Amino acid sequence: MALAAAGPAEVVRAAQKDDYYRGGLRSAAGGALHSLAGAKRWLECRREVELLSDVAYFGLTTFAGYQTLGEEYVGVIQVDPSRSRVPSRLRRGVLVTLHTVLPYLLDKALLHLELELQADADGARPSQGSLALGGRGRSGARHWVRRHVAALTEQQKRTLLRAASVLRQGLGCLQRLHVAWFYIRGAFYHLAKRLTGVTYEPHGRESHFQKLHVYAVSGGTQTLHGHAMRPPVLLGVHHPVVRHQDGVPSLQGEVPSPEARVPAALSLT
């Protein structure tokens, strides 16, 4: 018999924690690129660095079959539509792709299409130093878009430009509407989880979840069988919270956890 699904508050808290750790990973990766390649290269590759950071975060957690740091924080685990098994590797791979790669590809494709249509309408091409083009104006994909745009009539170009602009804005509106629907129904916080049917359930409360082999322990880095629960690359992201819970001041900008405001118990004498 399946357990009751995790409540909306737990789902939102897990998502917020994941966003915080993803932001830290993005910042660290961007800082490393800025130091090694300079500000110009960082500006050109900023979106790609964010994408790689997100793929690394969810690839080393969700796709690998582990909890994310946010899921571990609130004590929930992902389950498939049957609500009795963890999602298969294929379902987890589709989930990570829809959640990270697909939004990037859609936004990038629509942006390049708008730029080509606007440049053609203005009779001038964007410069190679344009931040939007990222210094990669001679890529094969952009040549393909440019060739097909050149074959369109002026009326088709104007219509396609309006459609691309509306679609880009519509994707953002769709995401906000989906979040609003979550607060009404409390089922799927992310659109990718709705498309793949992945939900959350509390873990560690019933024996039938022992087959999932994911257990939270002090420090949060071991499973029941003693294997590493979190890849080493994420330990640095998790470290500020561990220090914070141990009473050591957290990094600047971190949201204090409720446990951090509870005074330590007095030792008995």
PDB file of C-alpha atoms in Angstrom:
ATOM      1  CA  MET A   1       0.000   0.000   0.000  1.00  0.00           C
ATOM      2  CA  ALA A   2       1.492   3.343  -1.036  1.00  0.00           C
ATOM      3  CA  LEU A   3       2.198   6.054   1.455  1.00  0.00           C
ATOM      4  CA  ALA A   4       0.536   9.448   1.394  1.00  0.00           C
ATOM      5  CA  ALA A   5       2.262  11.789  -1.013  1.00  0.00           C
ATOM      6  CA  ALA A   6       4.569  14.461   0.362  1.00  0.00           C
ATOM      7  CA  GLY A   7       2.801  17.702   1.217  1.00  0.00           C
ATOM      8  CA  PRO A   8       3.115  20.906  -0.844  1.00  0.00           C
ATOM      9  CA  ALA A   9       5.220  22.550   1.851  1.00  0.00           C
ATOM     10  CA  GLU A  10       7.805  19.767   1.691  1.00  0.00           C
ATOM     11  CA  VAL A  11       7.911  19.891  -2.111  1.00  0.00           C
ATOM     12  CA  VAL A  12       8.380  23.671  -2.169  1.00  0.00           C
ATOM     13  CA  ARG A  13      11.048  23.560   0.522  1.00  0.00           C
ATOM     14  CA  ALA A  14      12.968  20.875  -1.368  1.00  0.00           C
ATOM     15  CA  ALA A  15      12.757  22.885  -4.604  1.00  0.00           C
ATOM     16  CA  GLN A  16      13.946  26.033  -2.851  1.00  0.00           C
ATOM     17  CA  LYS A  17      16.903  24.213  -1.331  1.00  0.00           C
ATOM     18  CA  ASP A  18      17.809  22.702  -4.687  1.00  0.00           C
ATOM     19  CA  ASP A  19      17.641  26.151  -6.321  1.00  0.00           C
ATOM     20  CA  TYR A  20      19.948  27.506  -3.634  1.00  0.00           C
ATOM     21  CA  TYR A  21      22.548  24.766  -4.116  1.00  0.00           C
ATOM     22  CA  ARG A  22      22.284  25.002  -7.898  1.00  0.00           C
ATOM     23  CA  GLY A  23      22.933  28.724  -7.578  1.00  0.00           C
ATOM     24  CA  GLY A  24      26.024  28.016  -5.524  1.00  0.00           C
ATOM     25  CA  LEU A  25      27.285  25.494  -8.063  1.00  0.00           C
ATOM     26  CA  ARG A  26      26.623  27.927 -10.921  1.00  0.00           C
ATOM     27  CA  SER A  27      28.434  30.689  -9.095  1.00  0.00           C
ATOM     28  CA  ALA A  28      31.448  28.491  -8.396  1.00  0.00           C
ATOM     29  CA  ALA A  29      31.660  27.280 -12.003  1.00  0.00           C
ATOM     30  CA  GLY A  30      31.231  30.794 -13.350  1.00  0.00           C
ATOM     31  CA  GLY A  31      33.870  32.138 -11.001  1.00  0.00           C
ATOM     32  CA  ALA A  32      36.313  29.461 -12.101  1.00  0.00           C
ATOM     33  CA  LEU A  33      35.733  30.255 -15.779  1.00  0.00           C
ATOM     34  CA  HIS A  34      36.038  33.988 -15.104  1.00  0.00           C
ATOM     35  CA  SER A  35      39.370  33.473 -13.380  1.00  0.00           C
ATOM     36  CA  LEU A  36      40.764  31.158 -16.058  1.00  0.00           C
ATOM     37  CA  ALA A  37      39.422  32.693 -19.276  1.00  0.00           C
ATOM     38  CA  GLY A  38      38.514  36.267 -18.391  1.00  0.00           C
ATOM     39  CA  ALA A  39      35.330  38.311 -18.258  1.00  0.00           C
ATOM     40  CA  LYS A  40      34.633  38.285 -22.004  1.00  0.00           C
ATOM     41  CA  ARG A  41      34.698  34.515 -22.274  1.00  0.00           C
ATOM     42  CA  TRP A  42      32.580  34.219 -19.142  1.00  0.00           C
ATOM     43  CA  LEU A  43      29.925  36.503 -20.610  1.00  0.00           C
ATOM     44  CA  GLU A  44      29.909  34.532 -23.852  1.00  0.00           C
ATOM     45  CA  CYS A  45      29.574  31.140 -22.128  1.00  0.00           C
ATOM     46  CA  ARG A  46      27.503  32.109 -19.094  1.00  0.00           C
ATOM     47  CA  ARG A  47      24.371  30.266 -20.179  1.00  0.00           C
ATOM     48  CA  GLU A  48      26.338  27.161 -21.134  1.00  0.00           C
ATOM     49  CA  VAL A  49      28.105  27.159 -17.760  1.00  0.00           C
ATOM     50  CA  GLU A  50      24.743  27.372 -15.992  1.00  0.00           C
ATOM     51  CA  LEU A  51      23.438  24.495 -18.101  1.00  0.00           C
ATOM     52  CA  LEU A  52      26.464  22.306 -17.364  1.00  0.00           C
ATOM     53  CA  SER A  53      26.153  23.112 -13.647  1.00  0.00           C
ATOM     54  CA  ASP A  54      22.493  22.100 -13.604  1.00  0.00           C
ATOM     55  CA  VAL A  55      23.183  18.920 -15.578  1.00  0.00           C
ATOM     56  CA  ALA A  56      26.015  18.063 -13.192  1.00  0.00           C
ATOM     57  CA  TYR A  57      23.826  18.683 -10.134  1.00  0.00           C
ATOM     58  CA  PHE A  58      20.879  16.577 -11.286  1.00  0.00           C
ATOM     59  CA  GLY A  59      23.047  14.076 -13.119  1.00  0.00           C
ATOM     60  CA  LEU A  60      25.004  13.262  -9.977  1.00  0.00           C
ATOM     61  CA  THR A  61      21.846  13.062  -7.853  1.00  0.00           C
ATOM     62  CA  THR A  62      18.549  12.355  -9.634  1.00  0.00           C
ATOM     63  CA  PHE A  63      19.901  10.504 -12.665  1.00  0.00           C
ATOM     64  CA  ALA A  64      22.375   8.514 -10.552  1.00  0.00           C
ATOM     65  CA  GLY A  65      19.520   7.377  -8.291  1.00  0.00           C
ATOM     66  CA  TYR A  66      20.294   9.533  -5.249  1.00  0.00           C
ATOM     67  CA  GLN A  67      18.303  12.196  -3.468  1.00  0.00           C
ATOM     68  CA  THR A  68      19.071  15.794  -4.282  1.00  0.00           C
ATOM     69  CA  LEU A  69      20.278  17.933  -1.395  1.00  0.00           C
ATOM     70  CA  GLY A  70      16.853  19.556  -1.145  1.00  0.00           C
ATOM     71  CA  GLU A  71      15.052  16.207  -1.101  1.00  0.00           C
ATOM     72  CA  GLU A  72      17.377  14.926   1.577  1.00  0.00           C
ATOM     73  CA  TYR A  73      16.867  18.089   3.617  1.00  0.00           C
ATOM     74  CA  VAL A  74      13.102  17.610   3.900  1.00  0.00           C
ATOM     75  CA  GLY A  75      13.155  13.793   3.839  1.00  0.00           C
ATOM     76  CA  VAL A  76      11.339  12.968   0.605  1.00  0.00           C
ATOM     77  CA  ILE A  77      12.142  10.655  -2.267  1.00  0.00           C
ATOM     78  CA  GLN A  78      11.055  10.517  -5.899  1.00  0.00           C
ATOM     79  CA  VAL A  79       8.646   7.770  -6.960  1.00  0.00           C
ATOM     80  CA  ASP A  80       7.154   6.784 -10.308  1.00  0.00           C
ATOM     81  CA  PRO A  81       3.395   6.930 -11.098  1.00  0.00           C
ATOM     82  CA  SER A  82       2.842   3.622  -9.280  1.00  0.00           C
ATOM     83  CA  ARG A  83       4.037   5.364  -6.078  1.00  0.00           C
ATOM     84  CA  SER A  84       5.667   2.120  -4.967  1.00  0.00           C
ATOM     85  CA  ARG A  85       8.999   2.235  -6.843  1.00  0.00           C
ATOM     86  CA  VAL A  86      11.692   4.764  -7.554  1.00  0.00           C
ATOM     87  CA  PRO A  87      11.673   6.002 -11.176  1.00  0.00           C
ATOM     88  CA  SER A  88      13.584   3.909 -13.675  1.00  0.00           C
ATOM     89  CA  ARG A  89      16.884   5.180 -15.078  1.00  0.00           C
ATOM     90  CA  LEU A  90      15.162   6.022 -18.362  1.00  0.00           C
ATOM     91  CA  ARG A  91      12.466   8.045 -16.597  1.00  0.00           C
ATOM     92  CA  ARG A  92      15.087   9.838 -14.494  1.00  0.00           C
ATOM     93  CA  GLY A  93      17.098  10.637 -17.623  1.00  0.00           C
ATOM     94  CA  VAL A  94      14.034  12.063 -19.360  1.00  0.00           C
ATOM     95  CA  LEU A  95      13.225  14.073 -16.231  1.00  0.00           C
ATOM     96  CA  VAL A  96      16.685  15.637 -16.056  1.00  0.00           C
ATOM     97  CA  THR A  97      16.639  16.377 -19.793  1.00  0.00           C
ATOM     98  CA  LEU A  98      13.231  18.042 -19.675  1.00  0.00           C
ATOM     99  CA  HIS A  99      14.126  20.009 -16.563  1.00  0.00           C
ATOM    100  CA  THR A 100      17.538  21.317 -17.671  1.00  0.00           C
ATOM    101  CA  VAL A 101      18.452  20.747 -21.323  1.00  0.00           C
ATOM    102  CA  LEU A 102      15.129  21.300 -23.102  1.00  0.00           C
ATOM    103  CA  PRO A 103      14.445  24.807 -21.681  1.00  0.00           C
ATOM    104  CA  TYR A 104      17.970  25.867 -22.666  1.00  0.00           C
ATOM    105  CA  LEU A 105      17.617  24.529 -26.215  1.00  0.00           C
ATOM    106  CA  LEU A 106      14.200  26.123 -26.725  1.00  0.00           C
ATOM    107  CA  ASP A 107      15.311  29.495 -25.419  1.00  0.00           C
ATOM    108  CA  LYS A 108      18.542  29.400 -27.428  1.00  0.00           C
ATOM    109  CA  ALA A 109      16.817  28.374 -30.661  1.00  0.00           C
ATOM    110  CA  LEU A 110      14.096  31.017 -30.345  1.00  0.00           C
ATOM    111  CA  LEU A 111      16.659  33.689 -29.453  1.00  0.00           C
ATOM    112  CA  HIS A 112      18.809  32.918 -32.489  1.00  0.00           C
ATOM    113  CA  LEU A 113      15.741  32.845 -34.718  1.00  0.00           C
ATOM    114  CA  GLU A 114      14.607  36.258 -33.452  1.00  0.00           C
ATOM    115  CA  LEU A 115      18.078  37.718 -33.936  1.00  0.00           C
ATOM    116  CA  GLU A 116      18.313  36.456 -37.499  1.00  0.00           C
ATOM    117  CA  LEU A 117      14.847  37.732 -38.369  1.00  0.00           C
ATOM    118  CA  GLN A 118      15.490  41.139 -36.791  1.00  0.00           C
ATOM    119  CA  ALA A 119      18.895  41.439 -38.453  1.00  0.00           C
ATOM    120  CA  ASP A 120      17.422  40.556 -41.825  1.00  0.00           C
ATOM    121  CA  ALA A 121      14.604  43.081 -41.366  1.00  0.00           C
ATOM    122  CA  ASP A 122      17.084  45.816 -40.393  1.00  0.00           C
ATOM    123  CA  GLY A 123      19.433  44.938 -43.252  1.00  0.00           C
ATOM    124  CA  ALA A 124      22.387  44.347 -40.904  1.00  0.00           C
ATOM    125  CA  ARG A 125      23.851  41.346 -39.143  1.00  0.00           C
ATOM    126  CA  PRO A 126      24.766  41.340 -35.452  1.00  0.00           C
ATOM    127  CA  SER A 127      28.443  41.900 -34.823  1.00  0.00           C
ATOM    128  CA  GLN A 128      30.699  39.048 -33.839  1.00  0.00           C
ATOM    129  CA  GLY A 129      31.202  40.703 -30.458  1.00  0.00           C
ATOM    130  CA  SER A 130      27.490  40.651 -29.660  1.00  0.00           C
ATOM    131  CA  LEU A 131      26.831  39.088 -26.296  1.00  0.00           C
ATOM    132  CA  ALA A 132      23.637  37.525 -27.526  1.00  0.00           C
ATOM    133  CA  LEU A 133      25.434  35.649 -30.256  1.00  0.00           C
ATOM    134  CA  GLY A 134      28.272  34.771 -27.911  1.00  0.00           C
ATOM    135  CA  GLY A 135      31.018  35.143 -30.538  1.00  0.00           C
ATOM    136  CA  ARG A 136      29.887  31.985 -32.312  1.00  0.00           C
ATOM    137  CA  GLY A 137      28.121  33.529 -35.334  1.00  0.00           C
ATOM    138  CA  ARG A 138      29.739  31.090 -37.771  1.00  0.00           C
ATOM    139  CA  SER A 139      28.407  27.937 -36.129  1.00  0.00           C
ATOM    140  CA  GLY A 140      26.708  25.329 -38.281  1.00  0.00           C
ATOM    141  CA  ALA A 141      23.371  25.726 -36.497  1.00  0.00           C
ATOM    142  CA  ARG A 142      23.295  29.472 -37.113  1.00  0.00           C
ATOM    143  CA  HIS A 143      24.233  29.021 -40.753  1.00  0.00           C
ATOM    144  CA  TRP A 144      21.342  26.579 -41.075  1.00  0.00           C
ATOM    145  CA  VAL A 145      18.906  29.095 -39.522  1.00  0.00           C
ATOM    146  CA  ARG A 146      20.258  31.939 -41.659  1.00  0.00           C
ATOM    147  CA  ARG A 147      19.905  29.914 -44.856  1.00  0.00           C
ATOM    148  CA  HIS A 148      16.276  29.010 -44.167  1.00  0.00           C
ATOM    149  CA  VAL A 149      15.383  32.518 -43.013  1.00  0.00           C
ATOM    150  CA  ALA A 150      16.764  33.951 -46.248  1.00  0.00           C
ATOM    151  CA  ALA A 151      14.356  31.757 -48.224  1.00  0.00           C
ATOM    152  CA  LEU A 152      11.279  33.269 -46.534  1.00  0.00           C
ATOM    153  CA  THR A 153       9.213  36.149 -47.856  1.00  0.00           C
ATOM    154  CA  GLU A 154       8.991  39.426 -45.942  1.00  0.00           C
ATOM    155  CA  GLN A 155       5.481  38.625 -44.746  1.00  0.00           C
ATOM    156  CA  GLN A 156       6.569  35.197 -43.541  1.00  0.00           C
ATOM    157  CA  LYS A 157       9.529  36.709 -41.712  1.00  0.00           C
ATOM    158  CA  ARG A 158       7.339  39.220 -39.877  1.00  0.00           C
ATOM    159  CA  THR A 159       4.836  36.523 -38.952  1.00  0.00           C
ATOM    160  CA  LEU A 160       7.571  34.165 -37.768  1.00  0.00           C
ATOM    161  CA  LEU A 161       9.223  36.936 -35.745  1.00  0.00           C
ATOM    162  CA  ARG A 162       5.974  37.677 -33.912  1.00  0.00           C
ATOM    163  CA  ALA A 163       5.373  33.972 -33.338  1.00  0.00           C
ATOM    164  CA  ALA A 164       8.884  33.432 -31.932  1.00  0.00           C
ATOM    165  CA  SER A 165       8.524  36.409 -29.594  1.00  0.00           C
ATOM    166  CA  VAL A 166       5.113  35.236 -28.372  1.00  0.00           C
ATOM    167  CA  LEU A 167       6.402  31.689 -27.880  1.00  0.00           C
ATOM    168  CA  ARG A 168       9.387  32.846 -25.807  1.00  0.00           C
ATOM    169  CA  GLN A 169       7.144  34.895 -23.546  1.00  0.00           C
ATOM    170  CA  GLY A 170       4.547  32.140 -23.487  1.00  0.00           C
ATOM    171  CA  LEU A 171       7.011  29.594 -22.144  1.00  0.00           C
ATOM    172  CA  GLY A 172       7.671  31.812 -19.134  1.00  0.00           C
ATOM    173  CA  CYS A 173       3.948  32.348 -18.603  1.00  0.00           C
ATOM    174  CA  LEU A 174       3.337  28.610 -18.870  1.00  0.00           C
ATOM    175  CA  GLN A 175       5.866  27.948 -16.122  1.00  0.00           C
ATOM    176  CA  ARG A 176       4.271  30.550 -13.842  1.00  0.00           C
ATOM    177  CA  LEU A 177       0.788  29.187 -14.518  1.00  0.00           C
ATOM    178  CA  HIS A 178       2.005  25.695 -13.740  1.00  0.00           C
ATOM    179  CA  VAL A 179       3.407  26.847 -10.394  1.00  0.00           C
ATOM    180  CA  ALA A 180       0.108  28.595  -9.638  1.00  0.00           C
ATOM    181  CA  TRP A 181      -1.755  25.371 -10.457  1.00  0.00           C
ATOM    182  CA  PHE A 182       0.561  23.520  -8.083  1.00  0.00           C
ATOM    183  CA  TYR A 183      -0.447  25.821  -5.227  1.00  0.00           C
ATOM    184  CA  ILE A 184      -4.086  25.070  -6.068  1.00  0.00           C
ATOM    185  CA  ARG A 185      -3.805  21.304  -6.536  1.00  0.00           C
ATOM    186  CA  GLY A 186      -0.491  20.516  -4.787  1.00  0.00           C
ATOM    187  CA  ALA A 187       0.635  17.777  -7.186  1.00  0.00           C
ATOM    188  CA  PHE A 188       3.578  18.726  -9.451  1.00  0.00           C
ATOM    189  CA  TYR A 189       5.792  21.714  -8.741  1.00  0.00           C
ATOM    190  CA  HIS A 190       7.933  21.335 -11.876  1.00  0.00           C
ATOM    191  CA  LEU A 191       6.512  20.873 -15.348  1.00  0.00           C
ATOM    192  CA  ALA A 192       9.115  18.191 -16.097  1.00  0.00           C
ATOM    193  CA  LYS A 193       7.856  16.081 -13.190  1.00  0.00           C
ATOM    194  CA  ARG A 194       4.289  16.375 -14.451  1.00  0.00           C
ATOM    195  CA  LEU A 195       5.337  15.200 -17.912  1.00  0.00           C
ATOM    196  CA  THR A 196       7.221  12.218 -16.478  1.00  0.00           C
ATOM    197  CA  GLY A 197       4.748  11.449 -13.676  1.00  0.00           C
ATOM    198  CA  VAL A 198       7.382  11.697 -10.925  1.00  0.00           C
ATOM    199  CA  THR A 199       6.058  12.618  -7.481  1.00  0.00           C
ATOM    200  CA  TYR A 200       7.430  12.723  -3.942  1.00  0.00           C
ATOM    201  CA  GLU A 201       6.745  10.561  -0.934  1.00  0.00           C
ATOM    202  CA  PRO A 202       8.234  10.556   2.566  1.00  0.00           C
ATOM    203  CA  HIS A 203      10.865   7.872   3.020  1.00  0.00           C
ATOM    204  CA  GLY A 204      12.126   5.922   6.016  1.00  0.00           C
ATOM    205  CA  ARG A 205       8.668   5.527   7.564  1.00  0.00           C
ATOM    206  CA  GLU A 206       7.499   2.202   6.111  1.00  0.00           C
ATOM    207  CA  SER A 207       9.357  -1.048   5.593  1.00  0.00           C
ATOM    208  CA  HIS A 208       8.399  -1.388   1.904  1.00  0.00           C
ATOM    209  CA  PHE A 209      10.589   1.628   1.117  1.00  0.00           C
ATOM    210  CA  GLN A 210      13.671  -0.166   2.401  1.00  0.00           C
ATOM    211  CA  LYS A 211      14.217  -1.578  -1.073  1.00  0.00           C
ATOM    212  CA  LEU A 212      14.976   1.954  -2.266  1.00  0.00           C
ATOM    213  CA  HIS A 213      18.337   1.778  -0.448  1.00  0.00           C
ATOM    214  CA  VAL A 214      18.368   5.506   0.350  1.00  0.00           C
ATOM    215  CA  TYR A 215      18.543   6.483   3.995  1.00  0.00           C
ATOM    216  CA  ALA A 216      19.368   9.731   5.736  1.00  0.00           C
ATOM    217  CA  VAL A 217      21.909   9.501   8.555  1.00  0.00           C
ATOM    218  CA  SER A 218      23.842  12.005  10.590  1.00  0.00           C
ATOM    219  CA  GLY A 219      25.895  14.007   8.123  1.00  0.00           C
ATOM    220  CA  GLY A 220      23.750  12.719   5.275  1.00  0.00           C
ATOM    221  CA  THR A 221      26.484  11.008   3.266  1.00  0.00           C
ATOM    222  CA  GLN A 222      25.939   7.253   3.760  1.00  0.00           C
ATOM    223  CA  THR A 223      23.342   4.672   2.747  1.00  0.00           C
ATOM    224  CA  LEU A 224      22.271   1.654   4.769  1.00  0.00           C
ATOM    225  CA  HIS A 225      24.971  -0.438   3.131  1.00  0.00           C
ATOM    226  CA  GLY A 226      27.721   2.107   3.775  1.00  0.00           C
ATOM    227  CA  HIS A 227      28.118   3.312   0.198  1.00  0.00           C
ATOM    228  CA  ALA A 228      28.613   6.981  -0.549  1.00  0.00           C
ATOM    229  CA  MET A 229      25.212   8.616  -0.814  1.00  0.00           C
ATOM    230  CA  ARG A 230      26.422  11.815  -2.475  1.00  0.00           C
ATOM    231  CA  PRO A 231      29.105  12.217  -5.121  1.00  0.00           C
ATOM    232  CA  PRO A 232      32.206  13.997  -3.766  1.00  0.00           C
ATOM    233  CA  VAL A 233      31.751  16.976  -6.098  1.00  0.00           C
ATOM    234  CA  LEU A 234      28.564  17.910  -4.219  1.00  0.00           C
ATOM    235  CA  LEU A 235      30.121  17.707  -0.771  1.00  0.00           C
ATOM    236  CA  GLY A 236      31.497  21.215  -1.200  1.00  0.00           C
ATOM    237  CA  VAL A 237      28.010  22.508  -1.972  1.00  0.00           C
ATOM    238  CA  HIS A 238      26.540  20.664   1.003  1.00  0.00           C
ATOM    239  CA  HIS A 239      29.331  21.694   3.382  1.00  0.00           C
ATOM    240  CA  PRO A 240      27.925  25.147   4.318  1.00  0.00           C
ATOM    241  CA  VAL A 241      24.699  23.585   5.622  1.00  0.00           C
ATOM    242  CA  VAL A 242      26.587  20.960   7.618  1.00  0.00           C
ATOM    243  CA  ARG A 243      28.714  23.669   9.225  1.00  0.00           C
ATOM    244  CA  HIS A 244      25.628  25.764   9.864  1.00  0.00           C
ATOM    245  CA  GLN A 245      23.836  22.947  11.639  1.00  0.00           C
ATOM    246  CA  ASP A 246      26.928  22.299  13.731  1.00  0.00           C
ATOM    247  CA  GLY A 247      26.908  25.878  15.013  1.00  0.00           C
ATOM    248  CA  VAL A 248      29.586  27.295  12.706  1.00  0.00           C
ATOM    249  CA  PRO A 249      28.580  30.553  10.943  1.00  0.00           C
ATOM    250  CA  SER A 250      27.227  29.909   7.464  1.00  0.00           C
ATOM    251  CA  LEU A 251      28.349  31.522   4.231  1.00  0.00           C
ATOM    252  CA  GLN A 252      27.061  34.984   3.489  1.00  0.00           C
ATOM    253  CA  GLY A 253      23.654  34.943   1.822  1.00  0.00           C
ATOM    254  CA  GLU A 254      22.589  31.538   3.120  1.00  0.00           C
ATOM    255  CA  VAL A 255      19.110  31.297   4.593  1.00  0.00           C
ATOM    256  CA  PRO A 256      19.428  30.071   8.183  1.00  0.00           C
ATOM    257  CA  SER A 257      17.659  26.799   8.890  1.00  0.00           C
ATOM    258  CA  PRO A 258      15.126  26.620  11.757  1.00  0.00           C
ATOM    259  CA  GLU A 259      17.400  24.250  13.675  1.00  0.00           C
ATOM    260  CA  ALA A 260      20.177  26.836  13.724  1.00  0.00           C
ATOM    261  CA  ARG A 261      18.107  29.170  15.905  1.00  0.00           C
ATOM    262  CA  VAL A 262      17.526  26.527  18.608  1.00  0.00           C
ATOM    263  CA  PRO A 263      20.000  26.946  21.502  1.00  0.00           C
ATOM    264  CA  ALA A 264      22.218  23.965  22.200  1.00  0.00           C
ATOM    265  CA  ALA A 265      21.032  21.814  25.097  1.00  0.00           C
ATOM    266  CA  LEU A 266      22.840  22.315  28.400  1.00  0.00           C
ATOM    267  CA  SER A 267      24.956  19.350  29.465  1.00  0.00           C
ATOM    268  CA  LEU A 268      23.888  17.581  32.626  1.00  0.00           C
ATOM    269  CA  THR A 269      26.233  17.858  35.539  1.00  0.00           C
TER     270      THR A 269
END
